[in-house]
């Protein structure tokens, strides 16, 4: 069971995990426009993309399927690639780019009470992995090539940041 920010109870029957969640639904996507991106685990490249988006995905303990759908639609349609006039007016879909998704529970690091981050708002690993895989599936349905890191592994993410352009989206803002 989870306690939402309004103080109501909600349950996560999939993972069976009990946690106290203070802020309600707030899936986070930190989106970076990249010229290329690769992910390595134990010195071995496990996935790579060319031009496109790197999405660092933070799944909150109270997130729902609606959060997955909202964030995936926003990421697919986000117009941060240049058009013929150099204006950010094209989406990753418009420019034929790819997407790399890396699960990033540390996006919920709370340092309001000191210097060591508290990660209690992040979804439990089983739920986070399920939502990570479902998020990549929703992105793939658009026809975009989607690759990912290795959930739970220590990864080295090599990014050629294009711009740089970095956009933070959270579903609490009703994207």
CSV table of N, CA and C in Angstrom, one decimal:
chain,number,residue,atom,x,y,z
A,1,UNK,N,0.8,-1.2,0.0
A,1,UNK,CA,0.0,0.0,0.0
A,1,UNK,C,0.9,1.2,0.0
A,2,UNK,N,0.4,2.3,-0.6
A,2,UNK,CA,1.1,3.5,-0.7
A,2,UNK,C,0.2,4.6,-0.2
A,3,UNK,N,0.8,5.6,0.5
A,3,UNK,CA,0.0,6.8,0.9
A,3,UNK,C,0.3,7.9,-0.1
A,4,UNK,N,-0.7,8.4,-0.8
A,4,UNK,CA,-0.5,9.5,-1.8
A,4,UNK,C,-0.3,10.8,-1.1
A,5,UNK,N,0.1,11.9,-1.8
A,5,UNK,CA,0.3,13.2,-1.3
A,5,UNK,C,-1.0,13.8,-0.6
A,6,UNK,N,-2.1,13.3,-1.0
A,6,UNK,CA,-3.3,13.7,-0.4
A,6,UNK,C,-3.6,13.0,0.9
A,7,UNK,N,-2.8,12.0,1.2
A,7,UNK,CA,-3.0,11.2,2.4
A,7,UNK,C,-3.8,10.0,2.2
A,8,UNK,N,-4.2,9.7,1.0
A,8,UNK,CA,-5.1,8.5,0.7
A,8,UNK,C,-4.2,7.3,0.5
A,9,UNK,N,-4.8,6.1,0.7
A,9,UNK,CA,-4.0,4.9,0.5
A,9,UNK,C,-4.2,4.4,-0.9
A,10,UNK,N,-3.2,3.9,-1.5
A,10,UNK,CA,-3.3,3.2,-2.8
A,10,UNK,C,-2.3,2.0,-2.7
A,11,UNK,N,-2.6,0.9,-3.5
A,11,UNK,CA,-1.8,-0.3,-3.3
A,11,UNK,C,-1.1,-0.6,-4.6
A,12,UNK,N,0.0,-1.3,-4.5
A,12,UNK,CA,0.8,-1.8,-5.6
A,12,UNK,C,0.7,-3.4,-5.4
A,13,UNK,N,-0.3,-4.0,-6.0
A,13,UNK,CA,-0.4,-5.4,-5.8
A,13,UNK,C,0.6,-6.2,-6.6
A,14,UNK,N,1.1,-5.6,-7.7
A,14,UNK,CA,2.1,-6.3,-8.5
A,14,UNK,C,3.4,-6.6,-7.8
A,15,UNK,N,3.9,-5.6,-7.0
A,15,UNK,CA,5.2,-5.9,-6.3
A,15,UNK,C,5.0,-6.3,-4.9
A,16,UNK,N,3.8,-6.0,-4.3
A,16,UNK,CA,3.6,-6.4,-2.9
A,16,UNK,C,4.4,-5.6,-2.0
A,17,UNK,N,4.9,-4.5,-2.4
A,17,UNK,CA,5.8,-3.6,-1.6
A,17,UNK,C,5.0,-2.6,-0.9
A,18,UNK,N,5.4,-2.3,0.4
A,18,UNK,CA,4.8,-1.2,1.2
A,18,UNK,C,5.8,-0.1,1.3
A,19,UNK,N,5.4,1.1,1.0
A,19,UNK,CA,6.3,2.3,1.2
A,19,UNK,C,5.4,3.5,1.5
A,20,UNK,N,6.0,4.5,2.0
A,20,UNK,CA,5.4,5.8,2.3
A,20,UNK,C,5.8,6.7,1.2
A,21,UNK,N,4.9,7.2,0.3
A,21,UNK,CA,5.2,8.1,-0.8
A,21,UNK,C,4.6,9.4,-0.5
A,22,UNK,N,5.4,10.4,-0.4
A,22,UNK,CA,4.9,11.7,0.0
A,22,UNK,C,4.4,12.6,-1.1
A,23,UNK,N,4.7,12.4,-2.4
A,23,UNK,CA,4.4,13.3,-3.4
A,23,UNK,C,3.5,12.8,-4.5
A,24,UNK,N,2.9,11.7,-4.4
A,24,UNK,CA,1.9,11.2,-5.4
A,24,UNK,C,2.6,10.9,-6.7
A,25,UNK,N,1.8,10.9,-7.8
A,25,UNK,CA,2.3,10.6,-9.1
A,25,UNK,C,3.3,11.6,-9.7
A,26,UNK,N,4.5,11.2,-10.1
A,26,UNK,CA,5.5,12.1,-10.6
A,26,UNK,C,6.6,11.3,-11.3
A,27,UNK,N,6.2,10.7,-12.4
A,27,UNK,CA,7.3,10.0,-13.2
A,27,UNK,C,8.1,11.1,-13.8
A,28,UNK,N,9.4,10.9,-13.9
A,28,UNK,CA,10.3,11.9,-14.4
A,28,UNK,C,11.1,11.4,-15.6
A,29,UNK,N,11.1,12.2,-16.6
A,29,UNK,CA,12.0,11.9,-17.8
A,29,UNK,C,12.9,13.1,-18.0
A,30,UNK,N,14.2,12.8,-17.9
A,30,UNK,CA,15.2,13.8,-18.2
A,30,UNK,C,15.7,13.5,-19.6
A,31,UNK,N,15.3,14.3,-20.6
A,31,UNK,CA,15.6,14.1,-22.0
A,31,UNK,C,16.7,14.9,-22.5
A,32,UNK,N,17.7,14.2,-23.2
A,32,UNK,CA,18.8,14.9,-23.8
A,32,UNK,C,18.8,14.6,-25.2
A,33,UNK,N,19.0,15.7,-26.0
A,33,UNK,CA,19.2,15.5,-27.5
A,33,UNK,C,20.7,15.1,-27.7
A,34,UNK,N,20.9,14.0,-28.4
A,34,UNK,CA,22.2,13.4,-28.5
A,34,UNK,C,22.6,13.2,-30.0
A,35,UNK,N,23.9,13.3,-30.3
A,35,UNK,CA,24.4,13.0,-31.6
A,35,UNK,C,24.6,11.5,-31.7
A,36,UNK,N,25.0,10.9,-30.5
A,36,UNK,CA,25.1,9.5,-30.3
A,36,UNK,C,25.1,9.2,-28.8
A,37,UNK,N,24.9,8.0,-28.5
A,37,UNK,CA,24.8,7.5,-27.1
A,37,UNK,C,25.1,6.0,-27.0
A,38,UNK,N,25.9,5.6,-26.0
A,38,UNK,CA,26.1,4.2,-25.8
A,38,UNK,C,26.1,3.9,-24.3
A,39,UNK,N,25.7,2.7,-24.0
A,39,UNK,CA,25.7,2.2,-22.6
A,39,UNK,C,26.6,1.0,-22.5
A,40,UNK,N,27.5,1.1,-21.5
A,40,UNK,CA,28.5,-0.1,-21.3
A,40,UNK,C,28.2,-0.6,-19.9
A,41,UNK,N,28.4,-1.9,-19.8
A,41,UNK,CA,28.4,-2.6,-18.5
A,41,UNK,C,29.6,-3.5,-18.4
A,42,UNK,N,30.4,-3.4,-17.4
A,42,UNK,CA,31.6,-4.2,-17.3
A,42,UNK,C,32.5,-4.1,-18.5
A,43,UNK,N,32.7,-2.9,-19.0
A,43,UNK,CA,33.6,-2.5,-20.1
A,43,UNK,C,33.0,-3.0,-21.5
A,44,UNK,N,31.8,-3.6,-21.5
A,44,UNK,CA,31.2,-4.0,-22.8
A,44,UNK,C,30.1,-3.2,-23.2
A,45,UNK,N,30.1,-2.7,-24.4
A,45,UNK,CA,28.9,-1.9,-24.9
A,45,UNK,C,27.7,-2.8,-25.1
A,46,UNK,N,26.7,-2.5,-24.4
A,46,UNK,CA,25.4,-3.3,-24.4
A,46,UNK,C,24.4,-2.7,-25.3
A,47,UNK,N,24.4,-1.4,-25.6
A,47,UNK,CA,23.5,-0.8,-26.6
A,47,UNK,C,24.0,0.5,-27.0
A,48,UNK,N,23.6,1.0,-28.2
A,48,UNK,CA,24.1,2.3,-28.7
A,48,UNK,C,23.1,2.8,-29.7
A,49,UNK,N,23.0,4.1,-29.8
A,49,UNK,CA,22.2,4.7,-30.8
A,49,UNK,C,23.0,5.8,-31.5
A,50,UNK,N,22.5,6.3,-32.7
A,50,UNK,CA,23.0,7.5,-33.3
A,50,UNK,C,22.2,8.7,-32.8
A,51,UNK,N,21.9,9.5,-33.8
A,51,UNK,CA,21.2,10.8,-33.5
A,51,UNK,C,19.8,10.4,-32.8
A,52,UNK,N,19.5,11.1,-31.8
A,52,UNK,CA,18.2,10.9,-31.1
A,52,UNK,C,18.1,11.5,-29.8
A,53,UNK,N,17.4,10.7,-28.9
A,53,UNK,CA,17.2,11.1,-27.5
A,53,UNK,C,17.7,10.1,-26.5
A,54,UNK,N,18.3,10.6,-25.5
A,54,UNK,CA,18.6,9.8,-24.3
A,54,UNK,C,17.6,10.2,-23.3
A,55,UNK,N,16.8,9.2,-22.8
A,55,UNK,CA,15.8,9.5,-21.7
A,55,UNK,C,16.3,8.8,-20.5
A,56,UNK,N,16.6,9.6,-19.4
A,56,UNK,CA,16.8,9.0,-18.1
A,56,UNK,C,15.5,9.0,-17.4
A,57,UNK,N,15.0,7.8,-17.1
A,57,UNK,CA,13.6,7.6,-16.6
A,57,UNK,C,13.6,7.3,-15.1
A,58,UNK,N,12.9,8.1,-14.4
A,58,UNK,CA,12.7,7.9,-12.9
A,58,UNK,C,11.3,7.5,-12.7
A,59,UNK,N,11.1,6.3,-12.1
A,59,UNK,CA,9.7,5.9,-11.8
A,59,UNK,C,9.5,6.1,-10.3
A,60,UNK,N,8.4,6.8,-10.0
A,60,UNK,CA,8.0,7.1,-8.7
A,60,UNK,C,7.2,5.9,-8.1
A,61,UNK,N,7.2,5.8,-6.8
A,61,UNK,CA,6.5,4.7,-6.1
A,61,UNK,C,5.0,4.7,-6.3
A,62,UNK,N,4.4,5.8,-6.7
A,62,UNK,CA,3.0,6.0,-6.9
A,62,UNK,C,2.6,6.0,-8.4
A,63,UNK,N,3.5,5.9,-9.3
A,63,UNK,CA,3.2,6.0,-10.7
A,63,UNK,C,2.2,5.0,-11.2
A,64,UNK,N,1.5,5.3,-12.2
A,64,UNK,CA,0.5,4.4,-12.8
A,64,UNK,C,0.7,4.3,-14.3
A,65,UNK,N,-0.1,3.5,-14.9
A,65,UNK,CA,-0.1,3.3,-16.4
A,65,UNK,C,-0.3,4.7,-17.1
A,66,UNK,N,-1.1,5.5,-16.5
A,66,UNK,CA,-1.4,6.8,-17.1
A,66,UNK,C,-0.1,7.7,-17.2
A,67,UNK,N,0.7,7.6,-16.1
A,67,UNK,CA,2.0,8.3,-16.2
A,67,UNK,C,2.9,7.8,-17.3
A,68,UNK,N,2.9,6.5,-17.5
A,68,UNK,CA,3.7,5.9,-18.6
A,68,UNK,C,3.2,6.5,-19.9
A,69,UNK,N,1.9,6.5,-20.1
A,69,UNK,CA,1.3,6.9,-21.4
A,69,UNK,C,1.6,8.4,-21.6
A,70,UNK,N,1.4,9.2,-20.6
A,70,UNK,CA,1.6,10.7,-20.7
A,70,UNK,C,3.1,11.0,-21.1
A,71,UNK,N,4.0,10.4,-20.4
A,71,UNK,CA,5.4,10.7,-20.6
A,71,UNK,C,5.9,10.1,-22.0
A,72,UNK,N,5.4,9.0,-22.4
A,72,UNK,CA,5.9,8.4,-23.7
A,72,UNK,C,5.4,9.3,-24.8
A,73,UNK,N,4.1,9.7,-24.7
A,73,UNK,CA,3.6,10.6,-25.8
A,73,UNK,C,4.4,11.9,-25.9
A,74,UNK,N,4.7,12.5,-24.7
A,74,UNK,CA,5.4,13.7,-24.7
A,74,UNK,C,6.8,13.6,-25.3
A,75,UNK,N,7.5,12.5,-24.9
A,75,UNK,CA,8.8,12.3,-25.4
A,75,UNK,C,8.8,12.1,-26.9
A,76,UNK,N,7.9,11.3,-27.5
A,76,UNK,CA,7.8,11.1,-28.9
A,76,UNK,C,7.6,12.3,-29.7
A,77,UNK,N,6.7,13.2,-29.1
A,77,UNK,CA,6.3,14.4,-29.9
A,77,UNK,C,7.1,15.6,-29.5
A,78,UNK,N,8.0,15.5,-28.6
A,78,UNK,CA,8.8,16.7,-28.1
A,78,UNK,C,9.6,17.3,-29.3
A,79,UNK,N,9.4,18.5,-29.6
A,79,UNK,CA,10.0,19.2,-30.8
A,79,UNK,C,11.3,19.9,-30.3
A,80,UNK,N,12.4,19.2,-30.3
A,80,UNK,CA,13.7,19.8,-29.9
A,80,UNK,C,14.8,19.5,-30.9
A,81,UNK,N,14.4,19.1,-32.1
A,81,UNK,CA,15.4,18.9,-33.2
A,81,UNK,C,15.1,20.1,-34.2
A,82,UNK,N,16.2,20.6,-34.8
A,82,UNK,CA,16.1,21.7,-35.7
A,82,UNK,C,15.4,21.4,-37.0
A,83,UNK,N,14.6,22.4,-37.5
A,83,UNK,CA,14.0,22.3,-38.8
A,83,UNK,C,15.0,22.9,-39.8
A,84,UNK,N,14.6,23.1,-41.1
A,84,UNK,CA,15.4,23.7,-42.1
A,84,UNK,C,15.9,25.1,-41.8
A,85,UNK,N,15.2,25.8,-40.9
A,85,UNK,CA,15.6,27.2,-40.5
A,85,UNK,C,16.4,27.2,-39.2
A,86,UNK,N,16.7,26.0,-38.7
A,86,UNK,CA,17.5,25.9,-37.4
A,86,UNK,C,16.6,26.1,-36.2
A,87,UNK,N,15.3,26.2,-36.3
A,87,UNK,CA,14.5,26.3,-35.1
A,87,UNK,C,14.1,24.9,-34.6
A,88,UNK,N,14.0,24.8,-33.2
A,88,UNK,CA,13.6,23.5,-32.6
A,88,UNK,C,12.1,23.3,-33.0
A,89,UNK,N,11.9,22.5,-34.0
A,89,UNK,CA,10.5,22.4,-34.5
A,89,UNK,C,10.2,21.0,-35.0
A,90,UNK,N,11.2,20.0,-34.7
A,90,UNK,CA,11.0,18.7,-35.2
A,90,UNK,C,11.1,17.7,-34.0
A,91,UNK,N,10.4,16.6,-34.1
A,91,UNK,CA,10.5,15.6,-33.0
A,91,UNK,C,11.5,14.5,-33.5
A,92,UNK,N,11.8,13.6,-32.6
A,92,UNK,CA,12.6,12.5,-32.9
A,92,UNK,C,12.0,11.6,-34.0
A,93,UNK,N,10.7,11.5,-34.0
A,93,UNK,CA,10.0,10.8,-35.0
A,93,UNK,C,10.1,11.5,-36.4
A,94,UNK,N,10.0,12.8,-36.4
A,94,UNK,CA,10.1,13.6,-37.6
A,94,UNK,C,11.5,13.5,-38.2
A,95,UNK,N,12.6,13.4,-37.4
A,95,UNK,CA,13.9,13.4,-38.0
A,95,UNK,C,14.5,12.0,-38.1
A,96,UNK,N,13.7,11.0,-37.8
A,96,UNK,CA,14.2,9.6,-38.0
A,96,UNK,C,15.2,9.2,-37.0
A,97,UNK,N,15.2,9.8,-35.8
A,97,UNK,CA,16.1,9.5,-34.8
A,97,UNK,C,15.8,8.2,-34.0
A,98,UNK,N,16.6,7.9,-33.0
A,98,UNK,CA,16.4,6.7,-32.1
A,98,UNK,C,16.3,7.2,-30.7
A,99,UNK,N,15.9,6.3,-29.8
A,99,UNK,CA,15.8,6.6,-28.4
A,99,UNK,C,16.6,5.6,-27.6
A,100,UNK,N,17.3,6.1,-26.6
A,100,UNK,CA,18.0,5.3,-25.6
A,100,UNK,C,17.3,5.6,-24.2
A,101,UNK,N,16.8,4.6,-23.5
A,101,UNK,CA,16.2,4.8,-22.2
A,101,UNK,C,17.1,4.1,-21.2
A,102,UNK,N,17.4,4.9,-20.1
A,102,UNK,CA,18.2,4.4,-19.0
A,102,UNK,C,17.4,4.6,-17.7
A,103,UNK,N,17.1,3.6,-17.0
A,103,UNK,CA,16.4,3.7,-15.7
A,103,UNK,C,17.3,4.4,-14.7
A,104,UNK,N,16.7,5.4,-14.0
A,104,UNK,CA,17.5,6.3,-13.2
A,104,UNK,C,16.8,6.7,-11.9
A,105,UNK,N,16.8,5.8,-10.9
A,105,UNK,CA,16.1,6.0,-9.7
A,105,UNK,C,16.7,7.2,-8.9
A,106,UNK,N,17.9,7.6,-9.2
A,106,UNK,CA,18.5,8.7,-8.5
A,106,UNK,C,17.9,10.0,-8.9
A,107,UNK,N,17.0,10.1,-9.9
A,107,UNK,CA,16.3,11.3,-10.1
A,107,UNK,C,15.4,11.7,-9.0
A,108,UNK,N,15.1,10.7,-8.1
A,108,UNK,CA,14.3,11.0,-6.9
A,108,UNK,C,15.2,11.2,-5.7
A,109,UNK,N,16.4,11.5,-5.8
A,109,UNK,CA,17.3,11.8,-4.7
A,109,UNK,C,16.9,13.0,-4.0
A,110,UNK,N,16.5,12.9,-2.7
A,110,UNK,CA,16.0,14.0,-1.9
A,110,UNK,C,17.1,14.4,-1.0
A,111,UNK,N,17.6,15.7,-1.1
A,111,UNK,CA,18.7,16.1,-0.2
A,111,UNK,C,18.3,17.3,0.7
A,112,UNK,N,17.0,17.4,0.9
A,112,UNK,CA,16.5,18.5,1.8
A,112,UNK,C,16.9,18.4,3.2
A,113,UNK,N,17.3,17.2,3.7
A,113,UNK,CA,17.7,17.0,5.1
A,113,UNK,C,19.2,16.6,5.2
A,114,UNK,N,20.0,17.1,4.5
A,114,UNK,CA,21.4,16.8,4.6
A,114,UNK,C,22.1,16.6,3.3
A,115,UNK,N,23.2,15.9,3.3
A,115,UNK,CA,24.0,15.8,2.1
A,115,UNK,C,23.9,14.4,1.4
A,116,UNK,N,23.4,13.4,2.2
A,116,UNK,CA,23.2,12.1,1.6
A,116,UNK,C,21.8,11.9,1.0
A,117,UNK,N,21.7,11.6,-0.3
A,117,UNK,CA,20.3,11.6,-0.9
A,117,UNK,C,19.5,10.4,-0.2
A,118,UNK,N,18.2,10.7,-0.1
A,118,UNK,CA,17.2,9.8,0.3
A,118,UNK,C,16.4,9.4,-0.9
A,119,UNK,N,16.3,8.1,-1.2
A,119,UNK,CA,15.6,7.6,-2.4
A,119,UNK,C,14.3,6.9,-2.2
A,120,UNK,N,13.6,7.2,-1.0
A,120,UNK,CA,12.4,6.6,-0.7
A,120,UNK,C,11.2,6.8,-1.6
A,121,UNK,N,11.3,7.9,-2.4
A,121,UNK,CA,10.2,8.1,-3.3
A,121,UNK,C,10.3,7.3,-4.6
A,122,UNK,N,11.4,6.8,-4.9
A,122,UNK,CA,11.6,5.9,-6.1
A,122,UNK,C,10.8,4.7,-6.0
A,123,UNK,N,10.3,4.2,-7.1
A,123,UNK,CA,9.6,2.9,-7.1
A,123,UNK,C,10.5,1.7,-6.6
A,124,UNK,N,9.9,0.7,-6.0
A,124,UNK,CA,10.7,-0.5,-5.7
A,124,UNK,C,11.2,-1.1,-7.0
A,125,UNK,N,12.3,-1.8,-6.9
A,125,UNK,CA,13.0,-2.3,-8.1
A,125,UNK,C,12.1,-3.1,-9.1
A,126,UNK,N,11.2,-4.0,-8.5
A,126,UNK,CA,10.4,-4.8,-9.4
A,126,UNK,C,9.4,-3.9,-10.2
A,127,UNK,N,8.8,-3.0,-9.5
A,127,UNK,CA,7.8,-2.1,-10.2
A,127,UNK,C,8.6,-1.2,-11.2
A,128,UNK,N,9.7,-0.6,-10.8
A,128,UNK,CA,10.5,0.2,-11.6
A,128,UNK,C,10.9,-0.5,-12.9
A,129,UNK,N,11.4,-1.7,-12.8
A,129,UNK,CA,11.8,-2.5,-14.0
A,129,UNK,C,10.6,-2.8,-14.9
A,130,UNK,N,9.5,-3.1,-14.3
A,130,UNK,CA,8.3,-3.4,-15.1
A,130,UNK,C,7.9,-2.1,-15.9
A,131,UNK,N,7.9,-1.0,-15.2
A,131,UNK,CA,7.5,0.3,-15.8
A,131,UNK,C,8.5,0.7,-16.9
A,132,UNK,N,9.8,0.5,-16.6
A,132,UNK,CA,10.9,0.8,-17.5
A,132,UNK,C,10.6,0.0,-18.8
A,133,UNK,N,10.4,-1.3,-18.7
A,133,UNK,CA,10.1,-2.1,-19.9
A,133,UNK,C,8.9,-1.7,-20.7
A,134,UNK,N,7.8,-1.4,-19.9
A,134,UNK,CA,6.6,-1.0,-20.5
A,134,UNK,C,6.7,0.4,-21.2
A,135,UNK,N,7.5,1.3,-20.6
A,135,UNK,CA,7.8,2.6,-21.2
A,135,UNK,C,8.5,2.4,-22.5
A,136,UNK,N,9.5,1.6,-22.6
A,136,UNK,CA,10.2,1.3,-23.8
A,136,UNK,C,9.3,0.7,-24.9
A,137,UNK,N,8.4,-0.2,-24.4
A,137,UNK,CA,7.4,-0.7,-25.3
A,137,UNK,C,6.4,0.3,-25.9
A,138,UNK,N,6.0,1.2,-25.1
A,138,UNK,CA,5.1,2.3,-25.6
A,138,UNK,C,5.8,3.2,-26.6
A,139,UNK,N,7.1,3.5,-26.4
A,139,UNK,CA,7.9,4.3,-27.3
A,139,UNK,C,8.1,3.5,-28.6
A,140,UNK,N,8.3,2.2,-28.6
A,140,UNK,CA,8.5,1.4,-29.7
A,140,UNK,C,7.3,1.3,-30.6
A,141,UNK,N,6.1,1.4,-30.0
A,141,UNK,CA,4.9,1.3,-30.8
A,141,UNK,C,4.8,2.5,-31.8
A,142,UNK,N,5.5,3.5,-31.6
A,142,UNK,CA,5.5,4.7,-32.6
A,142,UNK,C,6.3,4.4,-33.8
A,143,UNK,N,7.1,3.3,-33.8
A,143,UNK,CA,7.9,3.0,-34.9
A,143,UNK,C,9.4,3.5,-34.8
A,144,UNK,N,9.7,4.1,-33.7
A,144,UNK,CA,11.0,4.6,-33.4
A,144,UNK,C,11.9,3.5,-32.9
A,145,UNK,N,13.1,3.4,-33.3
A,145,UNK,CA,14.0,2.5,-32.7
A,145,UNK,C,14.4,2.8,-31.3
A,146,UNK,N,14.1,1.9,-30.4
A,146,UNK,CA,14.3,2.1,-28.9
A,146,UNK,C,15.3,1.1,-28.4
A,147,UNK,N,16.3,1.6,-27.7
A,147,UNK,CA,17.2,0.7,-27.0
A,147,UNK,C,17.3,1.1,-25.5
A,148,UNK,N,17.9,0.2,-24.7
A,148,UNK,CA,18.0,0.6,-23.3
A,148,UNK,C,19.2,0.1,-22.6
A,149,UNK,N,19.4,0.5,-21.4
A,149,UNK,CA,20.5,0.1,-20.6
A,149,UNK,C,20.2,-1.3,-20.0
A,150,UNK,N,20.9,-1.6,-18.9
A,150,UNK,CA,20.6,-2.9,-18.2
A,150,UNK,C,20.1,-2.5,-16.8
A,151,UNK,N,18.9,-2.8,-16.6
A,151,UNK,CA,18.2,-2.4,-15.3
A,151,UNK,C,19.0,-2.9,-14.1
A,152,UNK,N,19.3,-2.0,-13.2
A,152,UNK,CA,19.9,-2.4,-11.9
A,152,UNK,C,21.4,-2.5,-12.0
A,153,UNK,N,22.0,-2.4,-13.2
A,153,UNK,CA,23.5,-2.6,-13.4
A,153,UNK,C,24.1,-1.2,-13.2
A,154,UNK,N,25.4,-1.3,-12.8
A,154,UNK,CA,26.3,-0.1,-12.8
A,154,UNK,C,26.6,0.1,-14.3
A,155,UNK,N,26.2,1.2,-14.9
A,155,UNK,CA,26.4,1.5,-16.3
A,155,UNK,C,27.3,2.7,-16.5
A,156,UNK,N,28.0,2.7,-17.6
A,156,UNK,CA,28.7,3.9,-18.1
A,156,UNK,C,27.9,4.4,-19.3
A,157,UNK,N,27.4,5.6,-19.2
A,157,UNK,CA,26.6,6.1,-20.3
A,157,UNK,C,27.5,7.2,-21.0
A,158,UNK,N,27.8,6.9,-22.3
A,158,UNK,CA,28.7,7.8,-23.1
A,158,UNK,C,27.7,8.6,-24.0
A,159,UNK,N,27.8,9.9,-23.8
A,159,UNK,CA,26.8,10.8,-24.5
A,159,UNK,C,27.6,11.8,-25.3
A,160,UNK,N,27.2,12.0,-26.6
A,160,UNK,CA,27.6,13.2,-27.3
A,160,UNK,C,26.4,14.1,-27.3
A,161,UNK,N,26.4,15.0,-26.4
A,161,UNK,CA,25.2,15.8,-26.2
A,161,UNK,C,25.2,16.9,-27.3
A,162,UNK,N,24.0,17.0,-28.0
A,162,UNK,CA,23.8,17.9,-29.1
A,162,UNK,C,23.1,19.1,-28.7
A,163,UNK,N,23.9,20.2,-28.6
A,163,UNK,CA,23.3,21.5,-28.2
A,163,UNK,C,24.2,22.2,-27.2
A,164,UNK,N,24.1,21.9,-26.0
A,164,UNK,CA,23.3,20.8,-25.4
A,164,UNK,C,21.9,21.2,-25.2
A,165,UNK,N,21.0,20.2,-25.4
A,165,UNK,CA,19.6,20.4,-25.1
A,165,UNK,C,19.2,19.4,-24.1
A,166,UNK,N,18.7,19.8,-23.0
A,166,UNK,CA,18.3,18.9,-21.9
A,166,UNK,C,16.9,19.4,-21.4
A,167,UNK,N,15.9,18.6,-21.4
A,167,UNK,CA,14.6,19.0,-21.0
A,167,UNK,C,14.1,18.0,-19.9
A,168,UNK,N,13.6,18.5,-18.8
A,168,UNK,CA,13.0,17.7,-17.7
A,168,UNK,C,11.5,17.7,-17.8
A,169,UNK,N,10.9,16.6,-17.8
A,169,UNK,CA,9.5,16.4,-17.8
A,169,UNK,C,9.0,15.6,-16.7
A,170,UNK,N,8.0,16.0,-15.9
A,170,UNK,CA,7.4,15.2,-14.9
A,170,UNK,C,5.9,15.1,-15.1
A,171,UNK,N,5.4,14.0,-14.8
A,171,UNK,CA,3.9,13.8,-15.0
A,171,UNK,C,3.0,14.5,-14.0
A,172,UNK,N,3.6,15.0,-12.9
A,172,UNK,CA,2.8,15.8,-12.0
A,172,UNK,C,2.3,17.1,-12.6
A,173,UNK,N,3.1,17.6,-13.6
A,173,UNK,CA,2.7,18.8,-14.3
A,173,UNK,C,1.7,18.6,-15.3
A,174,UNK,N,1.0,17.4,-15.4
A,174,UNK,CA,-0.1,17.1,-16.3
A,174,UNK,C,0.4,17.3,-17.7
A,175,UNK,N,1.5,16.7,-18.1
A,175,UNK,CA,2.0,16.8,-19.5
A,175,UNK,C,0.9,16.3,-20.4
